[in-house]
Coordinates of C-alpha atoms and ligand atoms in Angstrom, one line a residue:
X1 CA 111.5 95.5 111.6
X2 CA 110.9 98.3 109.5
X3 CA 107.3 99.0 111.3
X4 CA 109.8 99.4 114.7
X5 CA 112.4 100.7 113.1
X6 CA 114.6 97.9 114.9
X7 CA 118.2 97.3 114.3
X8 CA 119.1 96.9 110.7
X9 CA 116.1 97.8 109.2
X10 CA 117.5 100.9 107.6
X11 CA 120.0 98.6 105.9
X12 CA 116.9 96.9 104.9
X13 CA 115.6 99.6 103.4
X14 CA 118.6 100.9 101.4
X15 CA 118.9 97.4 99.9
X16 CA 114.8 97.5 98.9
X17 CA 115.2 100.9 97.7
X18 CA 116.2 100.4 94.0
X19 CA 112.9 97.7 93.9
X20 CA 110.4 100.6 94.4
X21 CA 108.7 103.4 92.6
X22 CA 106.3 100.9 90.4
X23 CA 103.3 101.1 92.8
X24 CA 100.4 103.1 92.2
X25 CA 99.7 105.1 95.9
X26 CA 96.5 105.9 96.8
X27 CA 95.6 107.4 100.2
X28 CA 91.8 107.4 101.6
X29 CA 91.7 109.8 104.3
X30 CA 88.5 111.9 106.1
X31 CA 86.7 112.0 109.5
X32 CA 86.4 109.2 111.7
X33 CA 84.0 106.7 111.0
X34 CA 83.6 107.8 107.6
X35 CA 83.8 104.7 106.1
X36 CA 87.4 104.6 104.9
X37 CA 88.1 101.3 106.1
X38 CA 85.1 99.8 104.3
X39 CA 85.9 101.8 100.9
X40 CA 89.4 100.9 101.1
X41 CA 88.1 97.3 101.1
X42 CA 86.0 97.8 98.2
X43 CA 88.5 99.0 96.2
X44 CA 91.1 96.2 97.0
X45 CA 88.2 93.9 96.0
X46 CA 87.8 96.2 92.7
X47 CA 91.5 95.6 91.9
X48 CA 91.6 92.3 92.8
X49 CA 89.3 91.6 90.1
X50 CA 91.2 93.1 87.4
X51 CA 94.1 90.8 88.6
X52 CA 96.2 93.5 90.3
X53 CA 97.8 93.1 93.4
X54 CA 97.2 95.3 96.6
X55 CA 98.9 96.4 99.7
X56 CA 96.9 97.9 102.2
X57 CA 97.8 100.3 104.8
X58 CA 95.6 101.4 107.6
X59 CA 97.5 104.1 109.9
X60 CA 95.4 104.8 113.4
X61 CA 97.0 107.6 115.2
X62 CA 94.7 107.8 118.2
X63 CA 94.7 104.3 119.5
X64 CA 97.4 102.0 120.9
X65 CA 98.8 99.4 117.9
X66 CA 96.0 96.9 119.8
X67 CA 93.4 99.4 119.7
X68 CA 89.7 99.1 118.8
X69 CA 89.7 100.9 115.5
X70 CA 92.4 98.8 114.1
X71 CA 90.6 96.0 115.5
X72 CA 87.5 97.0 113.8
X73 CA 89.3 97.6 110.6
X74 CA 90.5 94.0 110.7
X75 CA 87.3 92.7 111.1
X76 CA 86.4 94.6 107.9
X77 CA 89.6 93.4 106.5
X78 CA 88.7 90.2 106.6
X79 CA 87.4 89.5 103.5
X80 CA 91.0 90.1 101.7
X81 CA 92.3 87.7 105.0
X82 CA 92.5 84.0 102.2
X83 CA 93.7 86.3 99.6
X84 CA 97.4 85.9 98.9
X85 CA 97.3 88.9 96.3
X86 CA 96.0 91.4 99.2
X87 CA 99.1 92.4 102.0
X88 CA 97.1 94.2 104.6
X89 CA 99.4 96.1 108.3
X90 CA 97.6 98.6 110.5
X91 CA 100.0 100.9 111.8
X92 CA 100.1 102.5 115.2
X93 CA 101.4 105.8 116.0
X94 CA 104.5 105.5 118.4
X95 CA 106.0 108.6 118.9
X96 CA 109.1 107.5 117.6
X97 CA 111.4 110.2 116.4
X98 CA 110.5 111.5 113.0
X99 CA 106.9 110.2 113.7
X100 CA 103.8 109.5 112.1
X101 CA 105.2 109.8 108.0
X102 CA 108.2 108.7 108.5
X103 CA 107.1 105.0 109.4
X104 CA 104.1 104.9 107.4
X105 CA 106.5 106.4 104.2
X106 CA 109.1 103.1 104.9
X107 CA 106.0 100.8 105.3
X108 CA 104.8 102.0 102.1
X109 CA 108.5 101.3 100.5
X110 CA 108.6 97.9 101.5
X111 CA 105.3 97.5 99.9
X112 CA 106.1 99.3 96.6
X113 CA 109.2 96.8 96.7
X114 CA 106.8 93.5 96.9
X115 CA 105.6 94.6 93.6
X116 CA 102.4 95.6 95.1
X117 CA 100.4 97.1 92.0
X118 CA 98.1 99.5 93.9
X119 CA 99.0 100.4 97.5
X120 CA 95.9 102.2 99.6
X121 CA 96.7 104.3 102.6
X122 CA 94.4 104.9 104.6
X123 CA 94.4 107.5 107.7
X124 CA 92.0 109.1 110.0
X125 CA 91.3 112.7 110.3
X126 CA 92.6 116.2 109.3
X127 CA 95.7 117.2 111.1
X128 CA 99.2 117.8 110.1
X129 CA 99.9 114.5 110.0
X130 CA 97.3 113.3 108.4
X131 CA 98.0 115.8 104.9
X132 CA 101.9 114.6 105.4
X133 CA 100.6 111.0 105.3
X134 CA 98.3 111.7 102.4
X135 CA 101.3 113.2 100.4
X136 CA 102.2 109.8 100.2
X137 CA 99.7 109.3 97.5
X138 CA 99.5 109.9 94.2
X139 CA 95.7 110.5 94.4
X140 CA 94.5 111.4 97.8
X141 CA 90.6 110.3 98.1
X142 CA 88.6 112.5 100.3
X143 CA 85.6 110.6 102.3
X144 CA 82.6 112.8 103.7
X145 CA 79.9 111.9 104.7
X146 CA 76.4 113.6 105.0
X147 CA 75.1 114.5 108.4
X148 CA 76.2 117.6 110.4
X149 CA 77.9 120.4 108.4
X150 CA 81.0 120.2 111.0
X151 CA 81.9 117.4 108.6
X152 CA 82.5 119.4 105.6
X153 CA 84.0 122.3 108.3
X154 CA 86.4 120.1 109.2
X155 CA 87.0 119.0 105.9
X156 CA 87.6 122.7 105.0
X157 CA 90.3 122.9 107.6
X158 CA 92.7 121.7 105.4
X159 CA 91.9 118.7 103.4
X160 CA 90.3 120.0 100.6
X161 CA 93.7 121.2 99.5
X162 CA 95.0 117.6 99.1
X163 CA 91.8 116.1 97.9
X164 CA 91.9 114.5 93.9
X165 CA 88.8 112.6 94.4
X166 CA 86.2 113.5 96.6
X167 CA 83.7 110.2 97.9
X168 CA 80.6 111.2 99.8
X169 CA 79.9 108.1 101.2
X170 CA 76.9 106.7 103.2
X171 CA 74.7 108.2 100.5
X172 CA 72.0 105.9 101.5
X173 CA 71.6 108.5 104.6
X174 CA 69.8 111.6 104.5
X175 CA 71.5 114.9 103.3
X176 CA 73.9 113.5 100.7
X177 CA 72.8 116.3 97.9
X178 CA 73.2 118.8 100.7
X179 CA 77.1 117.2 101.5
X180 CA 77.4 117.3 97.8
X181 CA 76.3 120.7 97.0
X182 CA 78.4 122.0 99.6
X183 CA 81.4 120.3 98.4
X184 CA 80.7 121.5 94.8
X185 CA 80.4 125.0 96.9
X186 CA 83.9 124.7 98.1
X187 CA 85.5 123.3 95.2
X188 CA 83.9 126.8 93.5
X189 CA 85.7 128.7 95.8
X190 CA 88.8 127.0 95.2
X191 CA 89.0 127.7 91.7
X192 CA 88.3 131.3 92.3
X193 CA 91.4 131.8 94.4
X194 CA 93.2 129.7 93.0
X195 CA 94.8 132.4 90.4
X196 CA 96.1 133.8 93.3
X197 CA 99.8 133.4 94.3
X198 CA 100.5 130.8 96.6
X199 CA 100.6 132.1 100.4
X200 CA 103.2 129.5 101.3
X201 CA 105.3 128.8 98.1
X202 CA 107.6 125.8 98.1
X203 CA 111.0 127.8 99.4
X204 CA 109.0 129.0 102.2
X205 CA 107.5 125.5 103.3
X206 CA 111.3 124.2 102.7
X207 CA 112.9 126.3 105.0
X208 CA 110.2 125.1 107.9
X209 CA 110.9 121.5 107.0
X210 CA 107.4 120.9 105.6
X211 CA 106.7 118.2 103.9
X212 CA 103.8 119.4 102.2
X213 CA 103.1 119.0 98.4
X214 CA 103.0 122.3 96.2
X215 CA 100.3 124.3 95.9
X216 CA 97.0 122.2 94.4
X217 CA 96.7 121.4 90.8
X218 CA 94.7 124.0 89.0
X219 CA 93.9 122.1 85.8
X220 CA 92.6 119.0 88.0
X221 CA 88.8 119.5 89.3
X222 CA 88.0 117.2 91.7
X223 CA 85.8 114.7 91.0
X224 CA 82.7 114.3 93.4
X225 CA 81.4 110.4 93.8
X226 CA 78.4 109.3 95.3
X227 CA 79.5 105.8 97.6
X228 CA 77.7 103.5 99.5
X229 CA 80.6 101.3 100.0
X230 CA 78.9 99.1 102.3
X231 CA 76.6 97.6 99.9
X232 CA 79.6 98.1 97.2
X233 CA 77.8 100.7 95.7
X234 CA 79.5 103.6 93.6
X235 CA 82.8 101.7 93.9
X236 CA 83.3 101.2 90.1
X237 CA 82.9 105.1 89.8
X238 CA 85.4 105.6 92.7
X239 CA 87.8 103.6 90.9
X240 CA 87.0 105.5 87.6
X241 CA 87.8 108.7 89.0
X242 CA 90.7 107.6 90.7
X243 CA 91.8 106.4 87.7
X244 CA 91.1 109.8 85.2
X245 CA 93.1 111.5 87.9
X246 CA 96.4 108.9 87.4
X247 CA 96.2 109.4 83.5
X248 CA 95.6 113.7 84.4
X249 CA 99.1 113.2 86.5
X250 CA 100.6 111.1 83.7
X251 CA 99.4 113.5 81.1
X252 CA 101.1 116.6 83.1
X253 CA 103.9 114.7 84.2
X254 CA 102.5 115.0 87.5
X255 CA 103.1 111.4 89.1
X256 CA 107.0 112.2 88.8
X257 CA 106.9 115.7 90.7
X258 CA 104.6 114.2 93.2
X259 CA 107.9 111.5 93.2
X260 CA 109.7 113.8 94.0
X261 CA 107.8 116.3 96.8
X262 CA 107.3 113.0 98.6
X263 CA 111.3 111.8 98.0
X264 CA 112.3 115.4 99.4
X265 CA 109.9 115.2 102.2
X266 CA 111.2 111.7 102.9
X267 CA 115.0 112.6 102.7
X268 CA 114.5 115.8 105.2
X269 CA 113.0 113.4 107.7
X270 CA 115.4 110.8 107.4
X271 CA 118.5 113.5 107.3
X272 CA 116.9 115.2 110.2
X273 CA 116.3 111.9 112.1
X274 CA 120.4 110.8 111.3
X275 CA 121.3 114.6 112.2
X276 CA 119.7 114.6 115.4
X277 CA 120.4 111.2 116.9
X278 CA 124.6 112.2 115.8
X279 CA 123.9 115.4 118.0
X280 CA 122.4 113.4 120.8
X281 CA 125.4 111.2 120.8
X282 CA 128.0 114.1 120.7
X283 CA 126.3 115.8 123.2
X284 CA 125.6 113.1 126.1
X285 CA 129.3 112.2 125.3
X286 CA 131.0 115.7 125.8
X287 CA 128.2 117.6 127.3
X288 CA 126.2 115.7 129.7
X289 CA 123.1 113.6 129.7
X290 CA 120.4 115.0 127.7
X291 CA 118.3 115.1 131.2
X292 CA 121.0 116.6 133.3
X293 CA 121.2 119.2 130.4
X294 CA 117.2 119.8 130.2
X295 CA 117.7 120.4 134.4
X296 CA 120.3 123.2 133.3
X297 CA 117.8 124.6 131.0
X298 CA 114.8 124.9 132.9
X299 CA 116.7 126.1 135.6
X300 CA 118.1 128.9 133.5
X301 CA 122.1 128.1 134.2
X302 CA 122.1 127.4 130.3
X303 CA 121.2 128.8 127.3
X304 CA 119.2 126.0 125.2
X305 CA 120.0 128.1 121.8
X306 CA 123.8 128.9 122.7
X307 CA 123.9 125.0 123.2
X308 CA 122.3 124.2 120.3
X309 CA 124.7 126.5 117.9
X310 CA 127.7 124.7 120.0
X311 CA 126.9 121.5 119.5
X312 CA 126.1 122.3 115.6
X313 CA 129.2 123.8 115.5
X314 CA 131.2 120.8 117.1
X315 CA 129.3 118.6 114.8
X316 CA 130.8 120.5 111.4
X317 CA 134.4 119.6 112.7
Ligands
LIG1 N1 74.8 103.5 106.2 C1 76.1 103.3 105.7 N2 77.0 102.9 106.6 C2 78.2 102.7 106.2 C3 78.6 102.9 104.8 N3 79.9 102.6 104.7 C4 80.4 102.3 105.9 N4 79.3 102.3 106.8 C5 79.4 102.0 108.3 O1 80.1 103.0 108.9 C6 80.8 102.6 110.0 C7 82.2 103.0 109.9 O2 82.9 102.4 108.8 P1 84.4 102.3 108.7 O3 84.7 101.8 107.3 O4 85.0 101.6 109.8 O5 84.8 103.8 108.8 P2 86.3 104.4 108.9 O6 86.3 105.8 108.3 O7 87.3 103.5 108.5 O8 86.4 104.5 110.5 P3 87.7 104.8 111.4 O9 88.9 104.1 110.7 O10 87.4 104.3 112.7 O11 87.8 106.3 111.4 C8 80.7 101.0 110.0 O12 79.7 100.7 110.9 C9 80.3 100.8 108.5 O13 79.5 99.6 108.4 C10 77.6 103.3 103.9 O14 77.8 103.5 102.7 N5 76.3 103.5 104.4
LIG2 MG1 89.0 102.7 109.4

């Protein structure tokens, strides 16, 4: 219900809401065909063994809820399939007003609420989306891979800035020194601006509606790990590192702001979402059909920002 946002699932979710906030988040993000999937695997199998209990998220945003990548992923999945402790959903991307983080987010909730003790998210790629989706975490792991330097480019687009824990997986393959010597490059970099003032501070990204963390955390240094998570290599270190970055949040009272970046991000999107759908409705029934409206628009008989600050205003009375 919640995954389709069908009738009565927000109810659902206001009733679940005082259950959550126990779960330890952990996103897994990075190019396709990284090896996210089989890491994310790897750890649930780590945690498994130290009795906790795992929920599992796989968000696809390219292909169609029946798609092959989810498909795939299930496959890979399906060691955890006889495992009562592991709750494992793949998540298409619909469309649906307030989009890709705002499902994924409630997804997550119902999760938390389950008492899941570790939740993994994992998500393909480096747009927008992607980073809102990894704010969902507490520690965002990072998955390159060696092979082309487009990888690490595309890394650079923007991940880096979210990354806790960096995994350069498929270091059985050629280049892995090179992936992490560039990496280690990057992170340099980092460090050297990173005295700078923020470009986009957080009263700037509020007043776009972006849900995107604060600046990175200077007094964290990304850890780099060497994986070969398909022969469950490096996994133990993963975890380690995963874990030095939970106790660095804890220490720095870090876990509660990222709390609270993702409950503000969260409660813009759900606002925005109510806010929008309460316009709609005003303005289909005093205004016309949103359609019959557009038609007015394009054909330049109204004014798409004079209706816009009317039916505001209407809504404020
Ligand atoms: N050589 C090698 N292959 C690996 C390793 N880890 C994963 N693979 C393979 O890489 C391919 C992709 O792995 P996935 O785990 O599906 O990667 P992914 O990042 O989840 O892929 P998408 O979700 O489709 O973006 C599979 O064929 C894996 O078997 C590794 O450490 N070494
Ligand atoms: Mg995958």
């Amino acid at each position: 219900m919640v995954e389709n946002d069908s009738e009565g699932a927000a109810e659902l979710l206001k009733r679940l809401f005082s259950w959550t906030g126990r779960s330890y988040r952990i996103g897994v993000t990075g190019p396709p065909g990284a090896g996210k999937s089989t890491i994310t695997s790897k750890l649930a199998q780590f945690y498994r063994k130290q009795n906790q209990s795992v929920g599992i998220i796989a968000v696809d945003p390219t292909s169609p809820f029946t798609g092959g990548a989810i498909l795939g992923d299930r496959i890979r999945m399906q060691d955890h399939a006889l495992d009562p402790g592991v709750f494992i959903r793949s998540l298409g991307t619909r469309g649906q007003l307030g989009g890709l983080s705002r499902s994924t987010a409630d997804v997550v909730q119902v999760l938390d609420a389950m008492g899941k003790d570790v939740i993994l998210v994992e998500t393909v790629g480096v747009g927008q989306d992607e980073i809102e989706v990894a704010n969902l975490a507490h520690t965002v792991v990072v998955v390159a891979v060696p092979g082309l330097g487009d990888d690490v480019q595309a890394i650079k687009a923007g991940v880096l800035e979210i990354a806790d824990v960096f995994a350069v997986n498929k270091a059985d393959r050629e280049g892995a020194d090179r992936t992490v010597r560039d990496l280690q490059g990057m992170l340099e970099l980092r460090r050297s601006v990173a005295a700078r003032p923020p470009e986009h501070d957080a009263a700037h990204r509020l007043s776009r509606g972006d849900a995107s963390l604060a600046a990175p955390d200077a007094s964290w240094e990304p850890p780099i790990v060497r994986t070969v998570a398909l022969r469950d290599e490096g996994t133990a270190e993963l975890a380690a590192a995963i874990d030095a970055h939970r106790t660095h949040l804890d220490a720095m009272g870090g876990r509660r702001a990222r709390d609270a970046a993702r409950a503000r991000a969260a409660f813009v999107a759900v606002l925005r979402e109510r806010l929008v759908q309460g316009a709609l409705e005003r303005l289909e029934a005093e205004m016309g059909q949103l359609d019959a409206v557009a038609e007015r628009i394009a054909a330049r008989e109204a004014d798409p920002y004079a209706l816009a600050d009317e039916l505001a205003a209407r809504l404020r009375t």
